[in-house]
Amino acid sequence: MPATIRDVAKASGVHISTVSRTFSAPHLVNVETRTRVQACAEQLGYRPNRAARALITGRTFNIGLIVADIANPFFPPLVKAAESQARRHDHHIFVADTNEDAVVEEDLVRALAKQVDGVLLCSPRMSNSLIEQLSREVPLVIVNRQVGGLPAVVMDVAYGARRAVEHLAGLGHRRLALVSGPRGSWTSREIRRAATAAARTARCELSIVGPNLPTEEGGLSVAEQIAHGPATAVLAYNDLMAIGLMEGLHAAGVRTPEDISVVGIDDITLSRLTRPKLTTVAMPTATAGRAAVDMLLAYGDDRRTTAHVNLQTELVVRDSTAAPNPRRPAEPGDAAGTV
Amino acid sequence: MPATIRDVAKASGVHISTVSRTFSAPHLVNVETRTRVQACAEQLGYRPNRAARALITGRTFNIGLIVADIANPFFPPLVKAAESQARRHDHHIFVADTNEDAVVEEDLVRALAKQVDGVLLCSPRMSNSLIEQLSREVPLVIVNRQVGGLPAVVMDVAYGARRAVEHLAGLGHRRLALVSGPRGSWTSREIRRAATAAARTARCELSIVGPNLPTEEGGLSVAEQIAHGPATAVLAYNDLMAIGLMEGLHAAGVRTPEDISVVGIDDITLSRLTRPKLTTVAMPTATAGRAAVDMLLAYGDDRRTTAHVNLQTELVVRDSTAAPNPRRPAEPGDAAGTV
DNA sequence: ATGAAAGCGCTAACAT
DNA sequence: ATGTTAGCGCTTTCAT
């Protein structure tokens, strides 16, 4: 039986409303009384029931965090940063995993809506219109996607993708492949758009392979196709796919970077630990998590001013990229498997 | 303004208690009425407010999940499985990260206590007595540690550690090192105990190096010491440390497994992707996450019967272990850096 | 500065 | 089968 506000009131000989004020508006209560009430509360182990409080104030001090796949190493740093930032502001975080499923996503937002002050929607797969509708039911901050004028934290992956293409072109590659991500991914579209434009500028061919699952398996599954295709360098939707791809290429007897260069995106911890170490585009996921929480908490105050944050990305050159191998020239007749 | 039970009552022309019953005890209400109420509710987008419901029923349909470090790749599969299992039973999950800090842990349990039906405490760093005390304030299921008779889900890491030592001894190693984990870790003590016993049985020396941070850096930081020590094989507290260690050894010009064999624990995804691929002890983290949720939800029903689950672990032999290198014999005078 | 009273959204006896 | 009533733990007018 945890202590309630009534127990504290009884113990300190005041009315419950005085106890209430002691916690939610201390300046309104006499110092002596306050001290006594606090002492009693402490001694009884009293903690205000937030759910009860929320019922009347409308503020839950909870935040919902919805991610596509928490087992994808891209997300944990974001979740960690968001949780830590939320707690700094005395908020708790509901975490839910949609398994990349748009329907689950919608249901989750609605299910959480009543017990949170807002929801952080990370890399959502829903349609824009649905997201806009949901944002009318509960404050939403979108991470990694731009939806109308909704508050959003995006990482400038387009810039990173462009830098990656420029890097490859600079090394002398002329035939590139883009291993794209899952259907419905805003990030994947951004990458594609930016890579296409950059390739055109650099006078490179760019073939698109996909869509694919954003996992190691997704990368592995296109390895054969890449190995037999004309591309001498590949940009993958994320590091996991890049790593799976390298595995698959290795198995097929194709060396990285000697035969084919590979670039990932995300800069997950893992990317520094593969051999060769992966060249990739660093995404500031922790910063994004913090920023998203801040934006949500500022929702009431000054909604407009911080409605949009665009975070820098950066190309990190490691060992999975090199100049094309002159002894592995294009085989004119061999376009098997390319799209 | 989300619809309340009163709006639905008004719209369907019944009393609010009938609406309430329609959702919490449908069999008690006339089929026609029920259908009508449901239709109205649907149309108004009504969803029962769980917090309000919890206030009176005492059941929140929420679960707290407290982990030491969600960015440690050991945890995400556990969190994912727990979340998914919880949702299958219509529960939501609060996730909190303690950063391996016992004080934060305690505070978090207390802070969450009121808004959850129970807390999953993963690899806690608190003292046994404190944990037992907390378990009187809120239902607790401990993962990865045994505390008195409290409900627990543990993975049999002792078995795995023994198998690892046997594996190394079987390859011909006689001087082993154990790179231990953080102070206060039950798992680390288990590993130490089991490895020590197994080493004795196999007539191997076993030196203990640590405690260390359970991270890649932790492993890296002991690489020099290991490189110059007499051990020809190392068991690390977890894969992350094993990988960091291999990095460090590599940098020091020591090859794995030719010069020194390395075994990790956890079998994180990453361990299949390093080069050499890591020999490790597989931990059934997803199963543990599911089991912990099930145990918590069964808390009321049959507390005793399922109060303890012990999950199997398994040695996975990959490429980071091999027979000792005969050309790198013990250097009698060179024990520098060993403990 | 403190108390009294109403009520947040909902459920659970108890009536009818 | 449905309505009435009380109240979960708390905050917030409004009095005093």
XYZ file of C-alpha atoms (C1' of nucleotides) in Angstrom:
710
model
C 0.000 0.000 0.000
C 1.929 3.036 -1.144
C 1.236 6.264 0.722
C -1.245 8.680 -0.829
C -1.626 12.376 -0.463
C -4.227 11.729 2.235
C -1.799 9.768 4.382
C 0.625 12.624 4.259
C -2.110 15.120 5.084
C -3.174 13.092 8.081
C 0.382 12.635 9.314
C 1.213 16.305 9.067
C -2.128 17.576 10.267
C -3.015 19.652 7.216
C -5.543 19.436 4.446
C -4.688 17.457 1.343
C -4.710 20.554 -0.785
C -1.838 21.891 1.297
C 0.095 18.745 0.645
C -0.693 19.070 -3.023
C 0.600 22.632 -3.048
C 3.721 21.593 -1.214
C 4.659 19.568 -4.258
C 3.210 21.463 -7.177
C 3.445 25.075 -5.950
C 5.747 25.194 -2.923
C 5.916 28.975 -2.871
C 2.250 29.128 -1.964
C 2.751 27.378 1.320
C 4.250 28.554 4.587
C 7.842 27.495 5.041
C 7.221 25.725 8.326
C 4.211 23.843 7.081
C 6.039 22.951 3.939
C 8.994 21.568 5.821
C 6.757 19.506 8.057
C 4.786 18.153 5.124
C 7.948 17.296 3.254
C 9.315 15.496 6.281
C 6.155 13.421 6.654
C 6.092 12.670 2.948
C 9.709 11.607 3.021
C 9.142 9.407 6.001
C 6.100 7.730 4.471
C 7.905 7.274 1.191
C 5.205 9.307 -0.512
C 5.495 9.956 -4.217
C 2.761 11.792 -6.113
C 0.861 9.509 -8.439
C 1.584 10.893 -11.855
C -1.306 9.193 -13.540
C -3.749 10.755 -11.110
C -2.092 14.091 -11.545
C -2.223 13.771 -15.304
C -5.927 13.080 -15.169
C -6.521 16.610 -14.029
C -3.583 18.558 -15.408
C -3.487 16.899 -18.777
C 0.279 16.510 -18.543
C 1.583 12.985 -18.142
C 5.317 13.624 -18.101
C 5.624 10.677 -20.448
C 6.862 10.579 -24.003
C 6.265 7.934 -26.638
C 9.147 6.857 -28.830
C 8.283 4.796 -31.861
C 11.033 3.239 -33.914
C 11.007 0.987 -36.929
C 13.342 -1.609 -35.432
C 15.130 -1.197 -32.174
C 17.457 -4.085 -32.975
C 18.818 -2.083 -35.866
C 22.010 -0.590 -34.426
C 21.079 2.754 -35.877
C 18.427 3.290 -33.226
C 19.859 2.431 -29.802
C 22.055 5.542 -29.595
C 19.053 7.646 -30.527
C 16.866 5.921 -27.956
C 19.528 6.241 -25.320
C 20.015 9.934 -25.909
C 16.284 10.572 -26.007
C 15.688 8.655 -22.809
C 18.467 10.450 -21.041
C 17.318 13.853 -22.201
C 13.734 13.064 -21.276
C 14.757 12.010 -17.812
C 16.736 15.177 -17.400
C 13.364 16.878 -17.725
C 11.709 14.400 -15.425
C 9.925 12.550 -18.189
C 9.677 8.835 -18.832
C 9.781 7.150 -22.198
C 7.558 4.510 -23.719
C 9.465 2.660 -26.394
C 7.664 0.746 -29.106
C 8.945 -1.129 -32.104
C 6.896 -1.318 -35.278
C 8.922 -3.851 -37.177
C 8.819 -1.498 -40.136
C 5.055 -1.951 -40.283
C 2.957 1.132 -41.051
C -0.238 -0.346 -39.643
C 1.379 -1.167 -36.320
C 2.747 2.342 -36.315
C -0.635 3.971 -36.562
C -2.110 1.767 -33.900
C 0.785 2.423 -31.572
C 0.472 6.183 -31.834
C -3.197 5.988 -30.983
C -2.659 3.525 -28.172
C -0.017 5.694 -26.595
C -1.718 9.003 -27.253
C -3.579 9.221 -23.961
C -0.694 8.453 -21.693
C 1.945 10.692 -23.212
C 2.532 14.376 -23.792
C 3.701 13.616 -27.274
C 5.212 11.047 -29.557
C 8.570 10.889 -31.280
C 8.027 9.154 -34.567
C 11.318 7.833 -35.915
C 11.630 6.962 -39.578
C 7.899 6.404 -39.943
C 6.547 4.305 -42.784
C 3.041 5.739 -42.780
C 1.651 8.000 -45.449
C 2.059 11.739 -45.043
C -1.663 12.297 -44.769
C -2.044 9.746 -42.006
C 0.808 11.297 -40.087
C -0.763 14.705 -40.424
C -4.039 13.341 -39.169
C -2.388 11.711 -36.171
C -0.605 14.938 -35.371
C -4.009 16.404 -34.692
C -4.658 13.757 -32.071
C -1.359 13.980 -30.239
C 1.716 16.214 -30.473
C 4.138 14.600 -32.865
C 7.791 15.173 -33.625
C 9.010 13.375 -36.703
C 12.564 12.148 -36.844
C 14.200 11.360 -40.139
C 11.437 12.524 -42.370
C 9.745 15.676 -43.429
C 5.971 15.774 -43.364
C 4.271 18.986 -44.262
C 5.062 21.634 -41.708
C 5.185 19.203 -38.789
C 7.934 19.588 -36.225
C 10.809 17.468 -37.429
C 14.383 16.570 -36.746
C 16.105 15.445 -39.888
C 19.662 14.540 -40.604
C 20.961 15.851 -43.862
C 21.525 12.485 -45.437
C 21.251 14.010 -48.891
C 24.434 15.942 -48.258
C 26.156 12.805 -47.021
C 25.049 10.803 -50.032
C 26.329 13.501 -52.344
C 29.673 13.566 -50.574
C 29.870 9.790 -50.857
C 29.297 9.900 -54.602
C 31.821 12.689 -54.996
C 34.317 10.686 -52.992
C 33.873 7.664 -55.230
C 33.988 9.730 -58.382
C 37.120 11.410 -57.092
C 38.751 8.035 -56.713
C 38.083 7.421 -60.382
C 34.930 5.321 -60.302
C 32.530 5.832 -63.177
C 30.000 3.059 -62.753
C 28.224 3.226 -59.412
C 25.408 1.270 -57.862
C 22.989 2.382 -55.178
C 21.616 -0.376 -53.010
C 18.429 1.236 -51.833
C 16.439 0.763 -48.659
C 12.896 -0.243 -47.846
C 9.888 1.021 -49.726
C 8.288 3.960 -47.986
C 11.501 5.207 -46.472
C 11.912 8.943 -46.773
C 15.623 8.580 -46.140
C 15.962 6.126 -48.986
C 14.264 8.540 -51.343
C 16.490 11.378 -50.189
C 19.579 9.295 -50.754
C 18.418 8.259 -54.160
C 17.597 11.768 -55.195
C 20.901 13.170 -53.982
C 23.009 10.309 -55.311
C 21.367 10.521 -58.710
C 22.000 14.232 -58.965
C 25.580 13.924 -57.750
C 26.293 11.083 -60.143
C 24.997 13.107 -63.044
C 27.191 16.052 -62.083
C 30.213 13.782 -61.763
C 29.383 12.105 -65.066
C 28.945 8.695 -63.491
C 26.464 5.985 -64.280
C 24.301 5.066 -61.323
C 22.181 1.937 -61.249
C 19.610 1.448 -58.535
C 19.272 -1.931 -56.897
C 16.253 -2.386 -54.691
C 14.167 -1.767 -52.688
C 15.626 -4.057 -50.061
C 15.299 -4.892 -46.418
C 17.470 -2.490 -44.405
C 19.385 -5.349 -42.834
C 22.533 -7.330 -43.266
C 20.460 -9.928 -45.110
C 19.189 -7.240 -47.418
C 22.770 -6.430 -48.349
C 23.785 -10.033 -48.653
C 20.908 -10.747 -50.987
C 22.159 -8.353 -53.642
C 25.809 -9.373 -53.440
C 25.634 -11.766 -56.371
C 23.976 -9.191 -58.519
C 26.567 -6.583 -57.629
C 29.448 -9.024 -58.057
C 28.388 -9.744 -61.616
C 27.303 -6.225 -62.444
C 29.397 -3.481 -63.979
C 29.586 -1.236 -60.932
C 33.007 -0.710 -59.364
C 31.630 1.111 -56.349
C 28.491 0.833 -54.281
C 26.622 3.130 -51.940
C 24.325 1.270 -49.593
C 21.254 2.595 -47.780
C 22.847 1.821 -44.441
C 25.888 0.264 -42.820
C 24.174 -2.985 -42.041
C 23.430 -3.531 -45.713
C 26.917 -2.421 -46.681
C 28.386 -4.965 -44.289
C 26.104 -7.727 -45.511
C 27.064 -6.790 -49.020
C 30.781 -6.977 -48.216
C 30.222 -10.390 -46.662
C 28.444 -11.555 -49.771
C 31.091 -10.132 -52.072
C 33.804 -11.772 -50.003
C 32.019 -15.098 -50.304
C 31.811 -14.582 -54.062
C 35.550 -13.961 -54.236
C 35.220 -10.237 -54.798
C 37.523 -8.138 -52.640
C 36.691 -4.866 -50.932
C 37.995 -2.332 -51.776
C 40.402 -3.808 -54.350
C 37.669 -5.022 -56.701
C 34.653 -3.086 -55.522
C 34.436 -0.118 -53.201
C 31.627 -0.001 -50.664
C 30.189 2.961 -48.789
C 27.614 2.703 -46.040
C 25.443 5.225 -44.250
C 24.883 5.736 -40.501
C 28.329 5.154 -39.012
C 27.107 2.592 -36.524
C 29.690 1.417 -33.993
C 30.109 -1.743 -35.940
C 31.377 0.068 -38.997
C 34.702 0.772 -37.324
C 35.134 -2.881 -36.486
C 34.709 -4.688 -39.746
C 37.639 -5.505 -41.893
C 38.071 -3.518 -44.006
C 36.740 -0.695 -41.884
C 33.742 0.801 -43.564
C 33.704 4.152 -45.284
C 30.378 5.652 -44.351
C 28.256 8.724 -43.742
C 28.076 9.614 -40.056
C 24.593 10.396 -38.771
C 24.262 12.370 -35.532
C 21.679 10.029 -34.039
C 22.275 10.929 -30.408
C 21.953 14.611 -31.197
C 18.783 13.856 -33.091
C 17.316 12.003 -30.115
C 18.053 14.879 -27.796
C 16.804 17.480 -30.228
C 13.576 15.611 -30.785
C 12.864 15.459 -27.065
C 13.671 19.137 -26.665
C 11.397 19.994 -29.523
C 8.562 18.002 -28.061
C 8.951 19.579 -24.645
C 9.005 23.025 -26.225
C 5.838 22.243 -28.121
C 3.649 24.456 -25.992
C 6.022 27.342 -25.502
C 7.236 28.431 -28.875
C 6.004 25.955 -31.371
C 6.928 27.762 -34.517
C 10.453 28.890 -33.810
C 11.950 25.430 -33.425
C 9.648 23.520 -35.666
C 12.463 22.219 -37.762
C 16.001 21.080 -37.131
C 18.369 19.953 -39.822
C 21.455 18.140 -38.563
C 24.770 17.870 -40.335
C 26.073 14.586 -41.654
C 29.634 13.864 -42.598
C 31.526 11.471 -44.814
C 33.934 9.280 -42.870
C 36.527 7.757 -45.146
C 37.937 4.467 -43.927
C 39.236 1.422 -45.728
C 36.374 0.060 -47.811
C 36.895 2.513 -50.643
C 39.803 2.815 -53.078
C 40.526 3.615 -56.693
C 38.927 1.186 -59.156
C 40.937 -1.866 -60.100
C 42.328 -1.347 -63.632
C 42.558 -5.100 -64.097
C 38.836 -5.528 -63.611
C 37.602 -3.588 -66.602
C 34.036 -3.488 -67.781
C 33.000 -6.680 -69.469
C 30.859 -5.336 -72.281
C 28.594 -8.329 -72.605
C 28.229 -8.853 -68.906
C 25.408 -6.729 -67.675
C 23.585 -9.702 -66.181
C 21.694 -8.822 -63.087
C 21.776 -5.088 -63.399
C 18.545 -3.200 -63.341
C -10.457 17.065 -27.396
C -10.506 13.307 -27.428
C -13.847 11.655 -26.810
C -14.561 10.455 -23.283
C -16.842 7.760 -22.026
C -19.472 10.438 -21.461
C -19.477 11.495 -25.090
C -20.077 7.929 -26.123
C -22.835 7.539 -23.547
C -24.556 10.632 -24.792
C -24.235 9.635 -28.430
C -25.619 6.172 -27.873
C -28.252 7.159 -25.354
C -27.100 4.962 -22.494
C -25.503 5.516 -19.137
C -21.751 5.744 -18.916
C -21.554 2.553 -16.904
C -23.047 0.696 -19.834
C -20.355 2.100 -22.053
C -17.776 1.085 -19.506
C -19.127 -2.448 -19.451
C -19.175 -2.598 -23.210
C -15.407 -2.375 -23.086
C -14.433 -4.109 -19.878
C -17.153 -6.768 -19.582
C -18.952 -7.043 -22.915
C -20.841 -10.188 -21.953
C -22.773 -8.209 -19.354
C -24.411 -6.011 -21.930
C -27.185 -6.672 -24.408
C -25.932 -7.441 -27.874
C -27.891 -4.680 -29.536
C -26.860 -2.061 -27.036
C -23.291 -3.216 -27.235
C -23.243 -2.969 -30.987
C -24.712 0.498 -30.899
C -22.265 1.652 -28.269
C -19.352 0.217 -30.170
C -20.500 1.934 -33.321
C -20.728 5.286 -31.569
C -17.381 4.787 -29.915
C -15.792 3.874 -33.205
C -17.296 6.879 -34.873
C -16.133 9.249 -32.164
C -12.719 7.667 -32.135
C -13.169 6.830 -28.493
C -10.418 4.975 -26.675
C -10.633 4.236 -22.961
C -8.173 6.295 -20.968
C -5.887 3.713 -19.420
C -4.522 5.992 -16.771
C -8.002 6.745 -15.500
C -8.854 3.094 -15.589
C -5.694 2.212 -13.727
C -6.540 4.660 -11.005
C -9.413 2.481 -9.957
C -8.429 -1.002 -11.083
C -4.827 -0.783 -9.989
C -3.685 -2.296 -13.269
C -1.851 0.012 -15.616
C -1.088 -2.364 -18.475
C 2.382 -0.901 -18.480
C 5.695 -2.544 -17.759
C 8.978 -0.944 -16.802
C 12.160 -2.214 -18.391
C 15.393 -1.083 -16.841
C 18.660 -1.864 -18.549
C 22.238 -0.988 -17.748
C 23.032 0.399 -21.186
C 20.710 0.193 -24.127
C 23.502 1.070 -26.520
C 25.269 -2.133 -25.573
C 24.280 -4.478 -28.409
C 23.509 -7.165 -25.891
C 20.302 -5.429 -24.874
C 18.378 -4.376 -27.977
C 17.296 -7.912 -28.895
C 16.100 -8.385 -25.329
C 14.232 -5.089 -25.367
C 12.724 -5.867 -28.730
C 11.492 -9.275 -27.659
C 10.131 -7.934 -24.387
C 8.324 -5.096 -26.087
C 6.810 -7.369 -28.652
C 5.700 -9.899 -26.082
C 4.288 -7.169 -23.873
C 2.312 -5.733 -26.745
C 0.971 -9.150 -27.553
C -0.640 -8.929 -24.140
C -1.746 -5.371 -24.712
C 0.890 -3.849 -22.486
C 3.206 -0.946 -23.148
C 6.828 -0.683 -22.094
C 8.717 2.075 -20.369
C 12.392 1.772 -21.170
C 15.019 3.359 -18.969
C 18.774 3.273 -19.121
C 20.838 3.464 -15.938
C 24.263 3.874 -17.462
C 25.467 1.097 -15.171
C 24.669 3.300 -12.193
C 23.120 1.647 -9.122
C 21.743 4.891 -7.712
C 19.961 5.780 -10.908
C 18.591 2.267 -10.925
C 16.954 2.595 -7.546
C 15.466 5.939 -8.352
C 14.121 4.696 -11.642
C 12.347 1.741 -10.087
C 10.669 4.020 -7.586
C 9.785 6.616 -10.183
C 8.164 4.049 -12.428
C 6.546 2.026 -9.675
C 3.216 3.834 -9.738
C 2.632 3.700 -13.443
C 3.515 0.084 -14.120
C 2.303 -3.346 -13.152
C 5.869 -4.454 -12.624
C 9.463 -3.848 -13.535
C 11.951 -5.949 -15.450
C 15.335 -5.316 -13.938
C 18.066 -6.343 -16.362
C 21.577 -6.946 -15.074
C 21.043 -4.726 -12.033
C 24.009 -3.255 -10.191
C 22.219 -2.624 -6.903
C 22.828 -4.601 -3.747
C 20.747 -7.679 -3.095
C 19.121 -6.164 -0.047
C 18.045 -3.064 -1.900
C 16.579 -5.139 -4.670
C 14.648 -7.191 -2.163
C 13.332 -4.060 -0.571
C 12.227 -2.630 -3.899
C 10.488 -5.874 -4.723
C 8.171 -5.123 -1.830
C 7.191 -1.846 -3.431
C 6.576 -3.107 -6.947
C 6.568 -6.526 -8.603
C 10.037 -7.199 -9.927
C 11.474 -9.743 -12.317
C 15.242 -9.884 -12.354
C 17.034 -10.726 -15.552
C 20.594 -11.949 -15.505
C 20.997 -12.220 -11.790
C 19.748 -14.244 -8.904
C 18.524 -12.380 -5.857
C 17.136 -14.406 -2.993
C 13.948 -16.108 -4.087
C 12.857 -13.299 -6.394
C 11.401 -14.189 -9.761
C 14.300 -14.317 -12.162
C 15.270 -15.172 -15.690
C 18.902 -16.130 -15.893
C 20.994 -17.421 -18.720
C 23.362 -20.166 -17.760
C 26.517 -18.247 -18.504
C 28.485 -20.441 -16.100
C 27.924 -23.382 -18.391
C 29.011 -21.351 -21.375
C 32.143 -20.129 -19.639
C 33.046 -23.683 -18.669
C 32.561 -24.854 -22.248
C 34.743 -22.003 -23.459
C 37.567 -22.989 -21.127
C 37.228 -26.635 -22.105
C 37.333 -25.640 -25.745
C 40.560 -23.702 -25.239
C 42.122 -26.422 -23.129
C 41.122 -28.933 -25.768
C 43.001 -26.917 -28.359
C 46.096 -27.245 -26.211
C 46.153 -23.944 -24.339
C 47.532 -24.071 -20.815
C 47.838 -20.409 -19.857
C 44.532 -18.593 -19.996
C 43.423 -15.104 -19.083
C 39.966 -13.945 -18.087
C 39.184 -10.338 -18.917
C 36.473 -9.653 -16.393
C 33.548 -7.266 -16.498
C 32.342 -4.409 -14.341
C 32.364 -4.497 -10.577
C 28.993 -5.510 -9.181
C 28.068 -7.651 -12.170
C 26.540 -10.966 -11.159
C 27.311 -12.342 -14.606
C 30.957 -11.440 -14.256
C 31.181 -13.272 -10.952
C 29.458 -16.299 -12.426
C 31.859 -16.366 -15.312
C 34.822 -16.019 -13.026
C 33.651 -18.765 -10.745
C 32.925 -21.180 -13.588
C 36.076 -20.361 -15.528
C 38.257 -20.774 -12.470
C 36.775 -24.150 -11.697
C 37.003 -25.325 -15.274
C 40.591 -24.151 -15.577
C 41.553 -26.061 -12.475
C 39.929 -29.214 -13.787
C 41.697 -28.813 -17.111
C 44.986 -28.077 -15.346
C 45.294 -24.642 -16.856
C 46.555 -21.459 -15.301
C 43.992 -18.678 -15.292
C 44.874 -15.090 -14.589
C 42.164 -12.531 -13.990
C 42.432 -9.127 -15.608
C 39.983 -6.543 -14.378
C 37.429 -5.360 -13.457
C 36.887 -3.423 -16.680
C 34.245 -1.435 -18.462
C 32.035 -3.827 -20.456
C 32.751 -2.006 -23.675
C 35.028 -2.144 -26.647
C 37.238 0.404 -24.872
C 37.378 -1.854 -21.863
C 38.782 -4.613 -24.048
C 41.133 -2.292 -25.851
C 42.548 -1.016 -22.601
C 43.880 -4.419 -21.575
C 45.304 -5.362 -24.960
C 48.844 -4.278 -24.149
C 48.805 -6.194 -20.915
C 47.519 -9.311 -22.639
C 49.939 -8.941 -25.528
C 52.891 -8.941 -23.176
C 51.471 -11.494 -20.772
C 51.959 -15.243 -20.838
C 48.398 -16.192 -21.774
C 47.878 -17.825 -25.147
C 44.104 -17.641 -24.929
C 41.634 -15.183 -23.491
C 38.017 -15.349 -22.399
C 36.378 -11.941 -22.273
C 33.355 -10.885 -20.239
C 31.490 -10.021 -23.409
C 31.835 -9.792 -27.175
C 32.329 -6.063 -27.196
C 35.377 -6.416 -24.969
C 36.631 -9.364 -26.985
C 36.385 -7.311 -30.129
C 38.110 -4.339 -28.561
C 40.796 -6.681 -27.345
C 41.301 -8.142 -30.811
C 41.589 -4.634 -32.198
C 44.184 -3.783 -29.610
C 46.114 -6.985 -30.190
C 46.046 -6.386 -33.903
C 47.445 -2.911 -33.373
C 50.177 -4.414 -31.202
C 51.105 -6.832 -33.951
C 49.607 -9.851 -32.234
C 47.472 -12.010 -34.503
C 44.178 -13.682 -33.602
C 43.994 -16.653 -33.455
C 47.534 -17.489 -34.587
C 49.249 -15.872 -31.618
C 46.447 -15.536 -29.125
C 42.981 -17.084 -29.165
C 40.043 -14.948 -28.075
C 36.600 -16.020 -26.905
C 33.716 -13.634 -26.230
C 30.375 -14.001 -24.552
C 26.892 -12.942 -25.777
C 26.996 -13.738 -29.484
C 25.892 -10.281 -30.524
C 25.175 -9.836 -34.215
C 28.480 -8.130 -34.619
C 30.436 -11.199 -33.577
C 29.694 -12.904 -36.874
C 30.966 -9.912 -38.785
C 34.414 -9.285 -37.422
C 37.451 -10.751 -39.001
C 38.290 -13.262 -37.684
C 34.756 -14.196 -36.767
C 34.486 -14.409 -33.028
C 34.184 -17.643 -31.105
C 31.682 -16.885 -28.383
C 29.020 -18.094 -25.990
C 25.537 -17.554 -27.362
C 23.072 -16.000 -24.915
C 19.349 -16.390 -25.623
C 18.554 -12.750 -25.010
C 15.324 -12.621 -26.987
C 14.006 -15.672 -25.187
C 14.971 -14.066 -21.911
C 13.062 -10.904 -22.763
C 9.937 -12.853 -23.616
C 10.242 -15.083 -20.569
C 10.673 -12.122 -18.261
C 7.517 -10.482 -19.560
C 5.586 -13.720 -19.270
C 6.793 -14.160 -15.735
C 5.754 -10.672 -14.795
C 2.307 -11.065 -16.293
C 1.867 -14.366 -14.483
C 2.850 -12.738 -11.229
C -0.642 -12.704 -9.810
C -1.790 -16.097 -11.051
C 0.770 -18.641 -9.995
C 3.667 -16.802 -8.581
C 5.607 -19.725 -7.220
C 5.520 -22.164 -10.095
C 7.351 -19.999 -12.590
C 9.472 -18.003 -10.225
C 12.666 -19.060 -11.868
C 13.794 -19.747 -15.399
C 17.250 -20.866 -16.341
C 18.043 -20.574 -20.036
C 20.604 -22.571 -21.952
C 23.719 -21.023 -23.391
C 25.906 -22.523 -26.044
C 29.478 -22.273 -27.243
C 29.707 -21.108 -30.842
C 33.086 -21.920 -32.310
C 34.175 -19.587 -35.094
C 37.543 -18.367 -36.224
C 39.088 -16.492 -33.309
C 40.314 -19.637 -31.570
C 42.980 -22.110 -32.650
C 45.743 -24.247 -31.208
C 48.500 -22.273 -29.461
C 51.391 -21.121 -31.577
C 54.409 -23.332 -30.836
C 56.714 -20.573 -32.006
C 55.475 -18.204 -29.361
C 56.558 -20.064 -26.252
C 56.388 -18.726 -22.750
C 59.019 -16.118 -22.098
C 59.974 -16.987 -18.545
C 61.143 -13.553 -17.575
C 58.306 -11.774 -19.288
C 55.373 -11.682 -16.935
C 55.145 -7.920 -17.086
C 51.640 -6.647 -16.758
C 49.983 -9.807 -15.547
C 47.992 -9.698 -12.368
C -1.730 30.767 4.134
C -4.997 27.149 4.429
C -9.490 24.599 3.862
C -13.672 23.133 1.229
C -15.590 21.335 -2.733
C -15.729 19.971 -7.409
C -14.155 17.032 -10.792
C -10.432 14.728 -14.293
C -12.180 9.620 -16.850
C -13.164 5.706 -15.400
C -14.885 1.207 -12.731
C -17.386 -1.355 -9.327
C -20.543 -2.408 -5.950
C -25.264 -1.900 -5.326
C -29.977 -1.037 -6.886
C -33.691 -1.562 -9.941
C -29.664 -5.684 -18.596
C -29.108 -1.073 -17.192
C -28.857 3.013 -14.058
C -27.080 5.134 -9.520
C -23.605 6.190 -6.591
C -19.224 6.461 -4.686
C -14.553 7.088 -5.197
C -9.441 5.918 -7.257
C -5.327 10.174 -6.165
C -4.789 14.234 -7.377
C -5.254 19.583 -8.684
C -7.674 23.748 -8.793
C -10.925 27.239 -8.276
C -13.121 29.607 -4.639
C -13.767 30.846 0.180
C -12.084 32.043 4.510
